[in-house]
Amino acid sequence: MIKRIQHWLHHSLVSRLTLLVLLATLCAWIAFSAVLLHEARKETAEVLDRQLTAYADLLWQNLGDEDDLKPSLYKQRKQHVVLGFSLLNRDGSVIISSLATPFPAQAAASRHPYLIQHEGHAWQITVRQDAERQLIIGEPVRNQLKIAHELSEGLGQTALWALLLLLPLLFLAIRQGLKPLKSVAAELAQREPNNLNPLDVAVPCEITPLRDRLNTLFGQVSETLARERRFTADAAHELRTPLAALRVQIELAQSSPRVEIREKALGKALAGVDRTTRLVTQLLALSRLEHGERPQSEVISLPDLAKAALIEADLPADAAHLIVQQALPLRGQPILLGLLLRNVLDNARHYAGDAAIIQIQIDGTRLRISDNGVGVSEADLLRLGERFYRPPGQAQPGVGLGLSIVRRIADLHGAQLQLSNLPEGGFCVEVIFNPDITS
């Protein structure tokens, strides 16, 4: 039973809020009832004390013969005792009393009632006296408690009925107050899985952060899906051509009876395999970069990375020059920066021409790679670095991913990438690292 209640409270916000508010109301009601009982007893005692004092004054002022008190004595004995009195001589003898056992004589008169024990019961009494007589009037304390209890009971029953009436009203009010959450839930339930438009539902200010965060999440998911669809479509388009060419060359090698044709076709097929392998490698690298992968950085040396990239590029000794003016250690990811250098060198070797000379200059946090080729047009210069973009009329193999990977790697390192044509002819790629990443 307890587990069922816990499950109900855990899965119902309305039930949880109703229970919490009900418990708070119940605690307030109990505290109110306790204070009410205390105040009722206090006020009742004060009122009855004032009445007792007024009755004593009235009776003392109009006190005549003791025979005038006999009807009162008879009346008090026939009913429950509300007030009792005893008229005594100064020597303590009883003149008349409404009680079977008269009050004992008191030491002095009193203006304010006080408490005594008489016949095993507590009494509030007040005393009036002169030189000959003493009048003692008292009231049982239980009468005060009974009146206070009846008053508190009446008020408590009223408060209890109000509490029972409050419960359904409270439940309905909380359900009404949580309707905006149901509106959001209904809007989400009716949505198609591919609907990532922002939620346009009016909600209270307490739920606005939730709606805004959902809208932000929808935007991020939409952007991710769009990037994935765009990348998949572009990659499929670019892979289709080299795979088709590779199949053609293999079929030609299989069907040709001439040895030289078969060797030439197989050579082209191997070149196609290398091109496809390079394309897949670039696609995987770009995919990791597109998803914001940030490998752990370490202290690197640009001259060492440049030397390794030149060796891997297998350029003739007179076709590439490395000039180091000032080398500062940087923090970065050596694999990604090596990929950056290889892509820039591959572009320079393929598009600047066989006779081109490539120069790498390192000056502090500036990496500059230039060639003496023909450069590119101003219109193409603005679009270089876009994925899968290649200037029209290119005869060299390529897919237009090299510079886009270079740009992404530079962004990951907080560096600036500048592409430009040299005044004397040729193309230049500059990567300017942030001085803050120096060790």
Coordinates of N, CA, C and O in Angstrom, one line a residue, residues 99-270:
L99 N -23.5 26.1 49.8 CA -22.7 24.9 49.6 C -23.0 24.0 50.8 O -23.2 24.5 51.9
A100 N -23.0 22.7 50.6 CA -23.1 21.8 51.7 C -22.0 21.9 52.7 O -22.2 21.9 53.9
T101 N -20.8 22.2 52.2 CA -19.6 22.5 53.0 C -19.2 23.9 52.7 O -18.7 24.2 51.6
P102 N -19.4 24.8 53.7 CA -19.2 26.3 53.4 C -17.7 26.5 53.1 O -16.8 25.7 53.5
F103 N -17.4 27.6 52.4 CA -16.0 28.0 52.2 C -15.4 28.3 53.5 O -16.1 28.9 54.4
P104 N -14.2 28.0 53.7 CA -13.5 28.4 54.9 C -13.3 29.9 55.0 O -13.2 30.6 53.9
A105 N -13.1 30.5 56.1 CA -12.9 31.9 56.3 C -11.6 32.3 55.7 O -10.6 31.5 55.8
Q106 N -11.5 33.4 55.0 CA -10.3 33.9 54.3 C -9.6 35.0 55.2 O -10.3 35.6 56.0
A107 N -8.4 35.2 54.9 CA -7.6 36.1 55.7 C -8.0 37.5 55.5 O -8.0 38.4 56.5
A108 N -8.4 37.9 54.3 CA -8.7 39.3 54.0 C -9.5 39.3 52.8 O -9.7 38.4 52.0
A109 N -10.1 40.6 52.6 CA -10.9 40.8 51.3 C -10.0 40.8 50.1 O -8.8 41.1 50.2
S110 N -10.6 40.6 48.9 CA -9.8 40.6 47.7 C -10.6 41.3 46.6 O -11.8 41.2 46.5
R111 N -9.9 42.1 45.8 CA -10.5 42.7 44.7 C -10.5 41.9 43.4 O -11.4 42.0 42.5
H112 N -9.6 41.0 43.4 CA -9.4 40.1 42.2 C -9.6 38.6 42.6 O -9.1 38.2 43.7
P113 N -10.3 37.8 41.8 CA -10.4 36.4 42.2 C -9.1 35.7 42.3 O -8.1 36.0 41.6
Y114 N -9.1 34.7 43.1 CA -7.9 33.8 43.2 C -8.3 32.4 43.4 O -9.5 32.1 43.7
L115 N -7.4 31.5 43.3 CA -7.7 30.1 43.3 C -7.4 29.5 44.7 O -6.5 29.7 45.3
I116 N -8.4 28.6 45.1 CA -8.3 27.8 46.3 C -8.8 26.4 46.0 O -9.4 26.1 45.0
Q117 N -8.4 25.4 46.8 CA -8.9 24.1 46.8 C -9.9 23.9 47.9 O -9.7 24.2 49.0
H118 N -11.1 23.4 47.5 CA -12.2 23.2 48.4 C -13.0 21.9 48.1 O -13.4 21.8 46.9
E119 N -13.0 21.0 49.0 CA -13.7 19.8 48.8 C -13.1 19.0 47.6 O -13.9 18.3 46.9
G120 N -11.8 19.1 47.4 CA -11.2 18.3 46.3 C -11.3 18.9 45.0 O -11.0 18.3 44.0
H121 N -11.9 20.2 44.9 CA -12.0 20.8 43.6 C -11.4 22.2 43.7 O -11.3 22.8 44.7
A122 N -11.0 22.7 42.5 CA -10.4 24.0 42.3 C -11.6 25.0 42.2 O -12.5 24.8 41.4
W123 N -11.5 26.2 43.0 CA -12.5 27.2 42.9 C -11.8 28.6 42.7 O -10.7 28.8 43.2
Q124 N -12.4 29.4 41.9 CA -12.0 30.8 41.8 C -12.9 31.6 42.8 O -14.2 31.6 42.6
I125 N -12.4 32.3 43.8 CA -13.2 33.0 44.8 C -12.8 34.4 44.9 O -11.7 34.8 44.5
T126 N -13.7 35.2 45.3 CA -13.5 36.6 45.7 C -14.1 36.9 47.0 O -15.2 36.3 47.4
V127 N -13.6 37.8 47.8 CA -14.0 38.0 49.2 C -14.3 39.4 49.4 O -13.6 40.3 49.0
R128 N -15.5 39.6 50.1 CA -15.9 41.0 50.6 C -16.1 40.8 52.1 O -16.7 39.8 52.6
Q129 N -15.7 41.8 52.9 CA -15.9 41.8 54.3 C -16.0 43.2 54.9 O -15.6 44.1 54.3
D130 N -16.6 43.2 56.1 CA -16.6 44.4 56.9 C -16.2 44.0 58.4 O -15.7 42.8 58.5
A131 N -16.6 44.8 59.3 CA -16.1 44.5 60.7 C -16.9 43.3 61.3 O -16.4 42.7 62.2
E132 N -18.1 42.9 60.7 CA -18.9 41.9 61.3 C -19.0 40.6 60.5 O -19.0 39.5 61.0
R133 N -19.0 40.8 59.2 CA -19.3 39.6 58.3 C -18.2 39.5 57.2 O -17.6 40.5 56.8
Q134 N -18.2 38.3 56.6 CA -17.3 38.1 55.5 C -18.1 37.3 54.4 O -18.7 36.2 54.8
L135 N -18.2 37.8 53.2 CA -18.9 37.1 52.1 C -17.8 36.5 51.2 O -17.0 37.2 50.6
I136 N -18.0 35.2 50.9 CA -17.1 34.5 50.0 C -17.9 34.0 48.9 O -18.8 33.2 49.1
I137 N -17.6 34.4 47.7 CA -18.3 33.9 46.5 C -17.3 33.2 45.6 O -16.2 33.8 45.3
G138 N -17.6 32.1 45.1 CA -16.7 31.3 44.3 C -17.4 30.6 43.1 O -18.6 30.4 43.1
E139 N -16.6 30.2 42.2 CA -17.0 29.5 41.0 C -16.1 28.3 40.7 O -14.9 28.5 40.7
P140 N -16.6 27.1 40.4 CA -15.7 26.0 40.1 C -14.9 26.3 38.8 O -15.4 26.8 37.8
V141 N -13.6 26.0 38.9 CA -12.8 26.1 37.7 C -13.2 25.3 36.6 O -13.1 25.6 35.4
R142 N -13.8 24.1 36.9 CA -14.3 23.2 35.8 C -15.3 23.9 35.0 O -15.5 23.5 33.8
N143 N -16.1 24.8 35.5 CA -17.1 25.5 34.7 C -16.4 26.3 33.6 O -16.8 26.4 32.5
Q144 N -15.3 27.0 34.0 CA -14.5 27.8 33.0 C -14.0 26.9 31.9 O -14.0 27.2 30.7
L145 N -13.4 25.7 32.4 CA -12.9 24.8 31.4 C -14.0 24.2 30.5 O -13.7 24.1 29.3
K146 N -15.1 24.0 31.0 CA -16.2 23.4 30.2 C -16.7 24.5 29.1 O -16.9 24.1 28.0
I147 N -16.8 25.7 29.6 CA -17.2 26.7 28.6 C -16.2 26.9 27.5 O -16.5 27.0 26.3
A148 N -14.9 27.0 28.0 CA -13.8 27.1 27.0 C -13.8 26.0 26.0 O -13.6 26.1 24.8
H149 N -14.0 24.7 26.6 CA -14.0 23.5 25.7 C -15.1 23.6 24.7 O -14.9 23.2 23.5
E150 N -16.3 23.9 25.2 CA -17.5 24.0 24.3 C -17.2 25.1 23.2 O -17.6 24.8 22.0
L151 N -16.6 26.2 23.5 CA -16.4 27.2 22.5 C -15.3 26.7 21.5 O -15.5 26.9 20.3
S152 N -14.2 26.1 22.0 CA -13.2 25.6 21.2 C -13.7 24.5 20.3 O -13.4 24.4 19.1
E153 N -14.6 23.6 20.8 CA -15.1 22.5 20.1 C -16.0 23.0 18.9 O -15.9 22.6 17.8
G154 N -16.8 24.1 19.2 CA -17.6 24.6 18.1 C -16.8 25.3 17.0 O -17.0 25.0 15.8
L155 N -15.8 26.0 17.4 CA -14.9 26.7 16.4 C -14.1 25.6 15.7 O -13.8 25.7 14.5
G156 N -13.6 24.6 16.4 CA -12.8 23.5 15.8 C -13.7 22.7 14.8 O -13.1 22.4 13.7
Q157 N -14.9 22.4 15.1 CA -15.8 21.8 14.1 C -16.0 22.6 12.8 O -15.9 22.1 11.7
T158 N -16.1 23.9 13.1 CA -16.3 24.8 11.9 C -15.0 24.8 11.0 O -15.0 24.7 9.8
A159 N -13.8 24.8 11.7 CA -12.5 24.8 11.0 C -12.3 23.5 10.3 O -11.8 23.4 9.2
L160 N -12.8 22.4 10.9 CA -12.7 21.0 10.3 C -13.5 20.9 9.0 O -13.0 20.4 8.0
W161 N -14.7 21.4 9.1 CA -15.6 21.4 7.9 C -15.0 22.3 6.8 O -15.0 21.9 5.6
A162 N -14.4 23.4 7.2 CA -13.7 24.3 6.2 C -12.5 23.5 5.6 O -12.3 23.6 4.4
L163 N -11.8 22.7 6.4 CA -10.6 22.0 5.9 C -11.1 20.9 4.9 O -10.5 20.7 3.8
L164 N -12.2 20.2 5.2 CA -12.7 19.2 4.3 C -13.2 19.8 3.0 O -13.1 19.2 2.0
L165 N -13.8 21.0 3.1 CA -14.3 21.7 1.9 C -13.1 22.2 1.1 O -13.1 22.3 -0.1
L166 N -12.0 22.5 1.8 CA -10.8 23.1 1.1 C -10.1 22.0 0.2 O -9.5 22.4 -0.8
L167 N -10.2 20.8 0.6 CA -9.4 19.7 -0.1 C -9.8 19.6 -1.5 O -9.0 19.7 -2.4
P168 N -11.1 19.4 -1.9 CA -11.5 19.3 -3.3 C -11.2 20.6 -4.0 O -10.8 20.6 -5.2
L169 N -11.5 21.8 -3.4 CA -11.2 23.0 -4.0 C -9.7 23.2 -4.3 O -9.3 23.7 -5.4
L170 N -8.9 22.7 -3.4 CA -7.4 22.8 -3.5 C -7.0 21.9 -4.7 O -6.1 22.3 -5.5
F171 N -7.6 20.7 -4.8 CA -7.2 19.8 -5.9 C -7.6 20.4 -7.2 O -6.8 20.3 -8.2
L172 N -8.8 21.0 -7.3 CA -9.2 21.6 -8.6 C -8.4 22.8 -8.9 O -8.0 23.0 -10.1
A173 N -8.0 23.6 -7.9 CA -7.2 24.8 -8.2 C -5.8 24.4 -8.7 O -5.3 25.0 -9.6
I174 N -5.2 23.3 -8.1 CA -3.9 22.9 -8.6 C -4.0 22.3 -10.0 O -3.1 22.6 -10.8
R175 N -5.0 21.5 -10.2 CA -5.2 21.0 -11.6 C -5.3 22.2 -12.6 O -4.8 22.1 -13.7
Q176 N -6.1 23.2 -12.2 CA -6.3 24.3 -13.1 C -5.0 25.1 -13.3 O -4.6 25.5 -14.4
G177 N -4.2 25.2 -12.2 CA -2.9 25.9 -12.3 C -1.9 25.2 -13.1 O -1.0 25.8 -13.7
L178 N -2.0 23.9 -13.2 CA -1.0 23.1 -14.0 C -1.4 22.8 -15.4 O -0.8 22.0 -16.1
K179 N -2.5 23.4 -15.9 CA -3.0 23.2 -17.2 C -2.0 23.6 -18.3 O -1.9 22.9 -19.3
P180 N -1.1 24.6 -18.1 CA -0.1 24.9 -19.1 C 0.8 23.8 -19.3 O 1.3 23.6 -20.5
L181 N 1.2 23.0 -18.3 CA 2.0 21.9 -18.5 C 1.3 20.8 -19.4 O 2.0 20.2 -20.2
K182 N 0.0 20.7 -19.2 CA -0.7 19.7 -20.1 C -0.8 20.2 -21.5 O -0.7 19.4 -22.4
S183 N -0.8 21.5 -21.7 CA -0.8 22.1 -23.0 C 0.5 21.8 -23.7 O 0.5 21.4 -24.9
V184 N 1.6 22.0 -23.0 CA 2.9 21.6 -23.6 C 3.0 20.2 -23.9 O 3.5 19.7 -24.9
A185 N 2.5 19.3 -22.9 CA 2.6 17.9 -23.2 C 1.7 17.5 -24.4 O 2.1 16.6 -25.2
A186 N 0.5 18.1 -24.5 CA -0.3 17.8 -25.6 C 0.3 18.2 -26.9 O 0.2 17.5 -28.0
E187 N 1.0 19.4 -26.9 CA 1.6 19.8 -28.1 C 2.8 18.9 -28.6 O 2.9 18.6 -29.7
L188 N 3.5 18.4 -27.6 CA 4.6 17.5 -27.9 C 4.1 16.1 -28.3 O 4.7 15.5 -29.2
A189 N 3.0 15.7 -27.7 CA 2.4 14.4 -28.1 C 1.9 14.4 -29.5 O 1.9 13.3 -30.2
Q190 N 1.4 15.5 -30.0 CA 0.8 15.6 -31.4 C 1.9 15.8 -32.5 O 1.6 15.7 -33.6
R191 N 3.1 16.0 -32.1 CA 4.2 16.3 -33.0 C 4.6 15.1 -33.8 O 4.7 14.0 -33.2
E192 N 5.0 15.3 -35.0 CA 5.7 14.2 -35.8 C 7.1 14.2 -35.3 O 7.7 15.2 -34.9
P193 N 7.8 13.0 -35.4 CA 9.2 12.9 -35.0 C 10.1 13.8 -35.7 O 11.1 14.3 -35.1
N194 N 9.8 14.2 -36.9 CA 10.7 15.1 -37.7 C 10.3 16.6 -37.6 O 10.9 17.4 -38.2
N195 N 9.4 16.9 -36.7 CA 8.9 18.3 -36.5 C 9.8 18.9 -35.4 O 9.6 18.6 -34.2
L196 N 10.7 19.7 -35.7 CA 11.6 20.3 -34.8 C 11.4 21.8 -34.7 O 12.3 22.6 -34.3
N197 N 10.2 22.3 -35.1 CA 10.0 23.7 -35.0 C 9.8 24.1 -33.6 O 9.4 23.3 -32.7
P198 N 10.1 25.4 -33.2 CA 10.0 25.8 -31.8 C 8.6 25.7 -31.3 O 7.6 25.9 -32.1
L199 N 8.5 25.5 -30.0 CA 7.1 25.5 -29.4 C 6.6 26.9 -29.3 O 7.3 27.8 -28.9
D200 N 5.4 27.0 -29.7 CA 4.7 28.4 -29.7 C 3.5 28.2 -28.8 O 2.4 28.3 -29.2
V201 N 3.7 28.0 -27.5 CA 2.6 27.8 -26.5 C 2.8 28.8 -25.4 O 3.9 29.0 -24.9
A202 N 1.7 29.6 -25.1 CA 1.8 30.5 -24.0 C 1.8 29.8 -22.7 O 0.9 29.0 -22.4
V203 N 2.8 30.1 -21.9 CA 3.0 29.4 -20.6 C 3.3 30.4 -19.5 O 3.8 31.5 -19.8
P204 N 3.1 30.1 -18.2 CA 3.5 31.0 -17.2 C 5.0 31.2 -17.1 O 5.8 30.4 -17.7
C205 N 5.4 32.2 -16.4 CA 6.9 32.5 -16.3 C 7.7 31.4 -15.7 O 8.8 31.2 -16.0
E206 N 7.0 30.6 -14.8 CA 7.8 29.5 -14.2 C 8.1 28.4 -15.2 O 9.1 27.7 -15.0
I207 N 7.3 28.3 -16.2 CA 7.6 27.2 -17.2 C 8.3 27.7 -18.4 O 8.7 27.0 -19.3
T208 N 8.4 29.0 -18.5 CA 9.1 29.6 -19.7 C 10.5 29.1 -19.9 O 10.9 28.8 -21.0
P209 N 11.4 28.9 -18.8 CA 12.7 28.4 -19.0 C 12.7 27.0 -19.6 O 13.5 26.6 -20.5
L210 N 11.7 26.2 -19.2 CA 11.6 24.8 -19.8 C 11.2 24.9 -21.3 O 11.8 24.2 -22.1
R211 N 10.3 25.7 -21.6 CA 9.9 25.9 -23.0 C 11.1 26.4 -23.9 O 11.4 25.9 -24.9
D212 N 11.8 27.4 -23.3 CA 12.9 28.0 -24.1 C 14.0 26.9 -24.2 O 14.7 26.9 -25.3
R213 N 14.3 26.1 -23.2 CA 15.3 25.1 -23.3 C 14.9 24.0 -24.3 O 15.8 23.5 -25.0
L214 N 13.7 23.7 -24.3 CA 13.2 22.7 -25.3 C 13.4 23.3 -26.8 O 13.8 22.6 -27.7
N215 N 13.1 24.6 -26.9 CA 13.2 25.2 -28.2 C 14.7 25.2 -28.6 O 15.0 25.0 -29.8
T216 N 15.6 25.5 -27.7 CA 17.0 25.5 -27.9 C 17.5 24.1 -28.3 O 18.2 23.9 -29.3
L217 N 17.0 23.1 -27.6 CA 17.3 21.7 -27.9 C 16.8 21.3 -29.3 O 17.5 20.7 -30.1
F218 N 15.6 21.7 -29.7 CA 15.0 21.5 -31.0 C 15.9 22.1 -32.1 O 16.2 21.5 -33.1
G219 N 16.4 23.3 -31.8 CA 17.2 24.0 -32.8 C 18.6 23.3 -32.9 O 19.1 23.1 -34.1
Q220 N 19.2 22.8 -31.8 CA 20.4 22.1 -31.9 C 20.3 20.8 -32.6 O 21.1 20.4 -33.5
V221 N 19.2 20.0 -32.3 CA 19.0 18.8 -33.0 C 18.7 19.0 -34.5 O 19.2 18.2 -35.4
S222 N 17.9 20.0 -34.8 CA 17.7 20.3 -36.2 C 19.0 20.7 -37.0 O 19.2 20.2 -38.1
E223 N 19.8 21.5 -36.3 CA 21.1 21.8 -37.0 C 22.0 20.6 -37.2 O 22.6 20.4 -38.2
T224 N 22.0 19.7 -36.2 CA 22.8 18.5 -36.3 C 22.3 17.6 -37.4 O 23.1 17.1 -38.2
L225 N 21.0 17.4 -37.5 CA 20.4 16.6 -38.5 C 20.6 17.2 -39.9 O 20.9 16.4 -40.9
A226 N 20.5 18.5 -40.0 CA 20.7 19.1 -41.3 C 22.2 19.0 -41.7 O 22.5 18.7 -42.9
R227 N 23.1 19.1 -40.7 CA 24.5 18.9 -41.1 C 24.8 17.5 -41.5 O 25.6 17.2 -42.4
E228 N 24.2 16.5 -40.8 CA 24.4 15.1 -41.2 C 23.8 14.8 -42.5 O 24.5 14.1 -43.3
R229 N 22.6 15.3 -42.8 CA 22.0 15.1 -44.1 C 22.9 15.7 -45.2 O 23.1 15.1 -46.3
R230 N 23.3 16.9 -45.0 CA 24.1 17.6 -46.0 C 25.4 16.9 -46.2 O 25.9 16.7 -47.4
F231 N 26.1 16.5 -45.1 CA 27.3 15.8 -45.3 C 27.2 14.5 -46.0 O 28.0 14.1 -46.8
T232 N 26.1 13.7 -45.6 CA 25.9 12.4 -46.2 C 25.6 12.5 -47.7 O 26.2 11.8 -48.5
A233 N 24.8 13.5 -48.0 CA 24.5 13.7 -49.5 C 25.7 14.1 -50.3 O 26.0 13.6 -51.4
D234 N 26.5 15.0 -49.7 CA 27.7 15.5 -50.4 C 28.7 14.4 -50.6 O 29.3 14.2 -51.6
A235 N 28.9 13.6 -49.5 CA 29.9 12.5 -49.5 C 29.5 11.4 -50.5 O 30.3 10.9 -51.2
A236 N 28.1 11.1 -50.5 CA 27.7 10.1 -51.4 C 27.9 10.5 -52.9 O 28.3 9.7 -53.7
H237 N 27.6 11.8 -53.1 CA 27.8 12.3 -54.5 C 29.3 12.3 -54.9 O 29.6 11.9 -56.0
E238 N 30.2 12.6 -53.9 CA 31.6 12.6 -54.3 C 32.2 11.2 -54.4 O 33.1 11.0 -55.2
L239 N 31.7 10.3 -53.6 CA 32.2 8.9 -53.7 C 31.7 8.2 -54.9 O 32.4 7.2 -55.3
R240 N 30.6 8.6 -55.4 CA 30.0 7.9 -56.6 C 30.9 7.9 -57.8 O 31.2 6.9 -58.5
T241 N 31.5 9.1 -58.0 CA 32.4 9.2 -59.2 C 33.7 8.4 -59.1 O 34.0 7.7 -60.1
P242 N 34.5 8.5 -58.1 CA 35.7 7.7 -58.1 C 35.4 6.2 -58.0 O 36.1 5.4 -58.6
L243 N 34.3 5.7 -57.4 CA 34.0 4.3 -57.4 C 33.6 3.9 -58.7 O 33.9 2.7 -59.2
A244 N 32.8 4.7 -59.4 CA 32.4 4.3 -60.8 C 33.6 4.3 -61.7 O 33.8 3.3 -62.6
A245 N 34.6 5.2 -61.6 CA 35.8 5.2 -62.4 C 36.6 4.0 -62.1 O 37.2 3.4 -63.0
L246 N 36.7 3.6 -60.8 CA 37.5 2.5 -60.4 C 36.9 1.2 -61.0 O 37.6 0.3 -61.5
R247 N 35.5 1.1 -61.0 CA 34.9 -0.1 -61.6 C 35.2 -0.2 -63.1 O 35.4 -1.3 -63.7
V248 N 35.2 1.0 -63.8 CA 35.4 1.0 -65.2 C 36.8 0.5 -65.5 O 37.1 -0.4 -66.4
Q249 N 37.8 0.9 -64.8 CA 39.2 0.5 -65.0 C 39.4 -1.0 -64.7 O 40.1 -1.7 -65.4
I250 N 38.7 -1.5 -63.6 CA 38.9 -2.9 -63.3 C 38.2 -3.7 -64.4 O 38.8 -4.8 -64.9
E251 N 37.1 -3.3 -64.9 CA 36.4 -4.1 -66.0 C 37.2 -4.1 -67.3 O 37.3 -5.0 -68.0
L252 N 37.9 -2.9 -67.5 CA 38.8 -2.8 -68.7 C 40.0 -3.7 -68.6 O 40.3 -4.4 -69.6
A253 N 40.5 -3.8 -67.4 CA 41.7 -4.7 -67.2 C 41.2 -6.2 -67.3 O 42.0 -7.0 -67.8
Q254 N 40.0 -6.5 -66.9 CA 39.6 -7.9 -67.1 C 39.3 -8.3 -68.5 O 39.5 -9.4 -68.9
S255 N 38.7 -7.3 -69.3 CA 38.3 -7.7 -70.6 C 39.3 -7.5 -71.7 O 39.2 -8.0 -72.8
S256 N 40.4 -6.7 -71.5 CA 41.4 -6.4 -72.5 C 42.4 -7.5 -72.7 O 42.9 -8.0 -71.7
P257 N 42.6 -8.0 -73.9 CA 43.6 -9.0 -74.2 C 45.0 -8.5 -74.2 O 46.0 -9.3 -74.1
R258 N 45.2 -7.2 -74.3 CA 46.5 -6.6 -74.5 C 47.1 -6.3 -73.1 O 46.5 -5.8 -72.2
V259 N 48.3 -6.7 -72.9 CA 49.0 -6.6 -71.6 C 49.2 -5.2 -71.2 O 49.0 -4.8 -70.1
E260 N 49.6 -4.3 -72.2 CA 49.9 -2.9 -71.8 C 48.6 -2.2 -71.4 O 48.6 -1.3 -70.6
I261 N 47.5 -2.5 -72.0 CA 46.2 -1.9 -71.7 C 45.8 -2.3 -70.3 O 45.3 -1.5 -69.5
R262 N 46.0 -3.6 -70.0 CA 45.6 -4.1 -68.7 C 46.5 -3.5 -67.6 O 46.0 -3.1 -66.5
E263 N 47.8 -3.3 -67.8 CA 48.7 -2.7 -66.9 C 48.3 -1.2 -66.7 O 48.3 -0.7 -65.5
K264 N 48.0 -0.6 -67.8 CA 47.6 0.8 -67.7 C 46.3 1.0 -66.9 O 46.2 1.9 -66.0
A265 N 45.3 0.1 -67.1 CA 44.1 0.1 -66.4 C 44.2 -0.2 -64.9 O 43.6 0.5 -64.1
L266 N 45.1 -1.2 -64.6 CA 45.3 -1.5 -63.2 C 46.1 -0.4 -62.5 O 45.8 -0.1 -61.3
G267 N 47.0 0.3 -63.3 CA 47.6 1.5 -62.7 C 46.7 2.6 -62.3 O 46.7 3.2 -61.2
K268 N 45.7 2.8 -63.3 CA 44.7 3.8 -63.0 C 43.8 3.4 -61.8 O 43.3 4.2 -61.0
A269 N 43.5 2.1 -61.8 CA 42.7 1.6 -60.7 C 43.4 1.8 -59.3 O 42.7 2.2 -58.4
L270 N 44.7 1.5 -59.3 CA 45.4 1.7 -58.0 C 45.4 3.2 -57.7 O 45.2 3.5 -56.5

